[in-house]
mmCIF file of C-alpha atoms and ligand atoms in Angstrom:
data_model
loop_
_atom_site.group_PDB
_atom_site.id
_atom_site.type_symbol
_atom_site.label_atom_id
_atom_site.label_comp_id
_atom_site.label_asym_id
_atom_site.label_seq_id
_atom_site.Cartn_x
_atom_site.Cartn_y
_atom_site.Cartn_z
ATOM 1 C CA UNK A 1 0.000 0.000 0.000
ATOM 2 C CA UNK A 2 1.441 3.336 -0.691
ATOM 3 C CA UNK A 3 0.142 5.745 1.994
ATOM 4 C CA UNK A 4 3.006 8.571 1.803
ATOM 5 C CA UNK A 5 2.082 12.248 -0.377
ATOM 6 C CA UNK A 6 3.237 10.989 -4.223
ATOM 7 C CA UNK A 7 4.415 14.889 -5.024
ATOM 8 C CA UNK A 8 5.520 16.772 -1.791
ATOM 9 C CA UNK A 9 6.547 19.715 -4.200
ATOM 10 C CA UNK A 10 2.862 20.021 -5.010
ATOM 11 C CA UNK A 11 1.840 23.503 -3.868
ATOM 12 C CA UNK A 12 0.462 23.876 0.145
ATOM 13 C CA UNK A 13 -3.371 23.344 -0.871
ATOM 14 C CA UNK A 14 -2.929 20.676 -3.271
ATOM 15 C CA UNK A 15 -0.963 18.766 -1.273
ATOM 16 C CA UNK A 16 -3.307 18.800 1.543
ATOM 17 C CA UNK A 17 -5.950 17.846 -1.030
ATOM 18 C CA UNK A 18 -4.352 15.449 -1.727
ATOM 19 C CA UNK A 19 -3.603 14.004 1.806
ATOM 20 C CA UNK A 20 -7.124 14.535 2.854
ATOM 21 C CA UNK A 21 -8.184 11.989 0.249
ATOM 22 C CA UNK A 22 -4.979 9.517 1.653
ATOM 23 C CA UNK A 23 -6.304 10.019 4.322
ATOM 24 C CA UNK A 24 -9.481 9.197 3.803
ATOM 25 C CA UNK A 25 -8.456 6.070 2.454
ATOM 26 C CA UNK A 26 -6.260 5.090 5.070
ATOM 27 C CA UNK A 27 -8.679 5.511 8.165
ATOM 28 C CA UNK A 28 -12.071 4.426 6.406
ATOM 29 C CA UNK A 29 -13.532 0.855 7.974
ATOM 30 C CA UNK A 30 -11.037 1.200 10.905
ATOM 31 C CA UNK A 31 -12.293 2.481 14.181
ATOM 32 C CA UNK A 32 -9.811 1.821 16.543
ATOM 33 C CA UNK A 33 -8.908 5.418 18.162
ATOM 34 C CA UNK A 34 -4.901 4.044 18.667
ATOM 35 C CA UNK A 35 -4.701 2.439 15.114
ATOM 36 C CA UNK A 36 -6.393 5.441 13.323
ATOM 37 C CA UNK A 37 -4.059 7.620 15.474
ATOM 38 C CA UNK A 38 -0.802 6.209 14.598
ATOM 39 C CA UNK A 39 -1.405 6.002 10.871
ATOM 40 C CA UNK A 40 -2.516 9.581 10.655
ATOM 41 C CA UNK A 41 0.204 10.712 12.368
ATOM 42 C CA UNK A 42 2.465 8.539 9.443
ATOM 43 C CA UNK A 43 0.872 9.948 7.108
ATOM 44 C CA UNK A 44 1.108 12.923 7.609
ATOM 45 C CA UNK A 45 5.037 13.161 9.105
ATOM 46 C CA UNK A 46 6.099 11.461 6.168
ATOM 47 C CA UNK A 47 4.399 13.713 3.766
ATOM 48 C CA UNK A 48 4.787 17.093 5.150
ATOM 49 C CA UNK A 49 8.365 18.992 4.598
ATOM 50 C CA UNK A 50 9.856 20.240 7.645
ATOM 51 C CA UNK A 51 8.833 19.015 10.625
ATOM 52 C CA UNK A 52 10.426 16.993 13.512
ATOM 53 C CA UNK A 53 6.999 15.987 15.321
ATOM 54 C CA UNK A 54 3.697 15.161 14.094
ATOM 55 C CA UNK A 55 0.921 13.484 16.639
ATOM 56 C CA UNK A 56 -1.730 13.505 19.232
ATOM 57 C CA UNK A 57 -2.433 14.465 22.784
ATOM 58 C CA UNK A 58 -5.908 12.959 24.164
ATOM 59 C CA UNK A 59 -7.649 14.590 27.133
ATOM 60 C CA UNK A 60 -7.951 11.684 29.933
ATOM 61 C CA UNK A 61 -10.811 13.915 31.860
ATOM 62 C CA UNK A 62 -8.204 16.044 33.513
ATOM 63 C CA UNK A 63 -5.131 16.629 31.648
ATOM 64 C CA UNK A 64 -3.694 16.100 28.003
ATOM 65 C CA UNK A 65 -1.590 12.738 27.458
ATOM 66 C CA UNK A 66 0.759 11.910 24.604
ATOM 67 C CA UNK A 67 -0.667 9.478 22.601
ATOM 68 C CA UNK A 68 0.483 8.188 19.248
ATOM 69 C CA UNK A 69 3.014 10.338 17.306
ATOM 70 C CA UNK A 70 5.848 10.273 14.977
ATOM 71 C CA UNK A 71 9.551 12.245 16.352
ATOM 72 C CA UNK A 72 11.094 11.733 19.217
ATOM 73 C CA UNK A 73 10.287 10.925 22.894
ATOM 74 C CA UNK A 74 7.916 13.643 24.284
ATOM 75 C CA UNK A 75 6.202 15.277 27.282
ATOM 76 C CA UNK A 76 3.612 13.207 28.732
ATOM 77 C CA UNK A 77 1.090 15.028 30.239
ATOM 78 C CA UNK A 78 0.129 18.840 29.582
ATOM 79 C CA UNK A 79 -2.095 20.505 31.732
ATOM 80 C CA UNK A 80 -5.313 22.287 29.634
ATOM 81 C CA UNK A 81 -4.610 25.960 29.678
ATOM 82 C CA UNK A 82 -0.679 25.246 29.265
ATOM 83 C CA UNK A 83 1.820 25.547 26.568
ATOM 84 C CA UNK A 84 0.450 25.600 22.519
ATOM 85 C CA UNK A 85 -1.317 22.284 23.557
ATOM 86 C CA UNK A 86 -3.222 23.142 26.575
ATOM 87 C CA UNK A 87 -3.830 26.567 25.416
ATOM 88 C CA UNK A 88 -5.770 24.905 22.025
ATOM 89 C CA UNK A 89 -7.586 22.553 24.044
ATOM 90 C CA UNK A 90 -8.658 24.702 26.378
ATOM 91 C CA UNK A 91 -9.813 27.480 24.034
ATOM 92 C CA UNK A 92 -11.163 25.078 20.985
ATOM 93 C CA UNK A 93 -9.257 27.169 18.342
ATOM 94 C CA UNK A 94 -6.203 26.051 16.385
ATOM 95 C CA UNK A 95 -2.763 27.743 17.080
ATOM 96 C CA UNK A 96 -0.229 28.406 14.928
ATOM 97 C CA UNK A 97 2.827 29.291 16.362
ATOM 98 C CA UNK A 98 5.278 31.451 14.353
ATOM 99 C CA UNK A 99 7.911 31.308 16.780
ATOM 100 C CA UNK A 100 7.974 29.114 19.699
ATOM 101 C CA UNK A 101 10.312 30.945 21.708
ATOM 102 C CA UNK A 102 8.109 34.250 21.969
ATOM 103 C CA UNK A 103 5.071 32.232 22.904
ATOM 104 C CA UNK A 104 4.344 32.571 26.569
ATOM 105 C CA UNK A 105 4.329 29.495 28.306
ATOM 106 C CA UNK A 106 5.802 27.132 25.535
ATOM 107 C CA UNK A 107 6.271 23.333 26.429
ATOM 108 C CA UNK A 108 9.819 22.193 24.852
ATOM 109 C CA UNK A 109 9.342 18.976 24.972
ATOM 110 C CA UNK A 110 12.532 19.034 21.546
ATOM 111 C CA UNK A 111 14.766 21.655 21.608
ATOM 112 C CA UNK A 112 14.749 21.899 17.719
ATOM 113 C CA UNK A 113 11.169 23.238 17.494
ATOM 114 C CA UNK A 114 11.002 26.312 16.472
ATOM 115 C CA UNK A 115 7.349 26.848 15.206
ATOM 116 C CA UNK A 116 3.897 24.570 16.013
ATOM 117 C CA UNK A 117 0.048 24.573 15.206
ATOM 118 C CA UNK A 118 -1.680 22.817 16.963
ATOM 119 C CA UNK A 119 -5.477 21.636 16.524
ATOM 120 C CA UNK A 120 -8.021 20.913 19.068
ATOM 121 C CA UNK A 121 -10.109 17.748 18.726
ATOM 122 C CA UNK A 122 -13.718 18.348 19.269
ATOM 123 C CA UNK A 123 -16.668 15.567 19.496
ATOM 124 C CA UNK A 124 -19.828 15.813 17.949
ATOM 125 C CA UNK A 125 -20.800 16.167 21.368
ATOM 126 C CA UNK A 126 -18.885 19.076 22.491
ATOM 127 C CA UNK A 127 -16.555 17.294 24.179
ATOM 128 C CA UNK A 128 -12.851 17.449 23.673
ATOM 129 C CA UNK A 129 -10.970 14.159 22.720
ATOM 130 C CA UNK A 130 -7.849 16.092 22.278
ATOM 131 C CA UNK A 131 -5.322 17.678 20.312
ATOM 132 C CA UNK A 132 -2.932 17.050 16.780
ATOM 133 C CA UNK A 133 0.418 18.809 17.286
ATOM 134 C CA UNK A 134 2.865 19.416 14.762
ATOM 135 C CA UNK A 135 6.372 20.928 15.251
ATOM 136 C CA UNK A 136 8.994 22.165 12.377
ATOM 137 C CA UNK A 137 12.653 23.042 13.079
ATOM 138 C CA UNK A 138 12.376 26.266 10.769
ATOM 139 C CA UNK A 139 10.683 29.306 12.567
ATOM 140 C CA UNK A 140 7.218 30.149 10.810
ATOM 141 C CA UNK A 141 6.863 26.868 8.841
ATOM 142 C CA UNK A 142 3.002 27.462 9.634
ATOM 143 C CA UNK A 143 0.647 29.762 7.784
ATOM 144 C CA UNK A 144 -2.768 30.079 6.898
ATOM 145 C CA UNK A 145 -2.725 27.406 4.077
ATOM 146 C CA UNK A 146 -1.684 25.349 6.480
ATOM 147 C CA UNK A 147 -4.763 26.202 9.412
ATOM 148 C CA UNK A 148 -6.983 25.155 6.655
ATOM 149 C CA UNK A 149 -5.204 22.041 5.585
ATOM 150 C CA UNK A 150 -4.501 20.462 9.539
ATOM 151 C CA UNK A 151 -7.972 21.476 10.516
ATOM 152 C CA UNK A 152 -9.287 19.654 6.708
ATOM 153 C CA UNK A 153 -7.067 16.634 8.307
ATOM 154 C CA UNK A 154 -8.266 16.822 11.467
ATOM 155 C CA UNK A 155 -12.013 16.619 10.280
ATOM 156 C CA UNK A 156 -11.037 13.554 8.432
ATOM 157 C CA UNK A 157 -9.520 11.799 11.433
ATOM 158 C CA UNK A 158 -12.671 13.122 13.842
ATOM 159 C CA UNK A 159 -14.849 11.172 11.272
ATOM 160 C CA UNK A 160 -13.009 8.185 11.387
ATOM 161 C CA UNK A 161 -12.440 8.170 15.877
ATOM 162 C CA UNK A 162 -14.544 6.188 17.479
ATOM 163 C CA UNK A 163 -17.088 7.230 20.093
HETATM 164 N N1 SME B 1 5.317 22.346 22.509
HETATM 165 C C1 SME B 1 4.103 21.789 23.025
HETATM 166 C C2 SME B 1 4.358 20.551 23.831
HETATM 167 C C3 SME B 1 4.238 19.292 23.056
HETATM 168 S S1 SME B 1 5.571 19.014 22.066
HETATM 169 O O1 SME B 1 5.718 20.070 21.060
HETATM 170 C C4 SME B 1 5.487 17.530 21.326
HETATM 171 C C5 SME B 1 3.359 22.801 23.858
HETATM 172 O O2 SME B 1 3.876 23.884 24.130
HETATM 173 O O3 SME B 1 2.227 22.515 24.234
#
């Protein structure tokens, strides 16, 4: 199965067009939460240029909790309200970072992160189920094209989680 971007030169949009539909492909008939977690998070490392973590905190009922991701080892629990990732969880709106170290109350969980967004994870019900992180090495990696594209992801993986 080939489940990796076939042009990451593509421009920003079609590229996450194009994910969106791997995506799609990847996570439909699955509903196991961990599985569909750990592909999407794959995915979407190995397809996107610059970036040295890719994956998702779930909210256990009190705090956020790494779950599956690609980079290296990170934190393991984030408190809502704190850092990018508490921040987005706690106020339900994506955050793109432009530079980390000017953000008040940044988590570095890798010292080569230099910009994040991060997207909050909302159920049909209102309730949060977490957040998708993503960190580059190259200060404002993140724009608008790519709000649009993550949250267009994230959409795709809420469809697919189960619950
Ligand atoms: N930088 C994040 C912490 C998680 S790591 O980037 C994987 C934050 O400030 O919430």
């Amino acid at each position: 199965m080939f489940h990796v971007a076939s042009n990451p030169h593509a421009g920003k949009r079609e590229l996450y067009a194009e994910l969106a539909e791997l995506a799609q492909g990847l996570l439909t008939g699955e509903r196991n939460l961990i599985a569909n977690a750990a592909n999407f998070s794959a995915l979407l490392f190995h397809s996107l240029p610059d970036l040295n973590w890719a994956g998702f905190y779930f909210y256990d009922g009190t705090e956020l909790v790494v779950g599956p991701f690609q980079g290296k080892p990170a934190c393991i629990r984030i408190a809502l309200g704190r850092g990018v990732c508490g921040t987005a969880a706690q106020a339900r709106q994506t955050q793109v970072v432009r530079d980390v170290n000017a953000f008040d109350g940044h988590i570095a969980c890798d010292a080569a992160s230099q910009s994040e967004i991060v997207v909050p994870l909302v159920k049909a019900d209102g309730s949060l189920l977490g957040v998708w992180d993503v960190d580059s090495p190259h200060v404002a990696r993140f724009d608008e094209d790519d709000r649009a594209g993550m949250e267009a992801l994230c959409a795709v993986f809420m469809e697919h989680a189960a619950g």
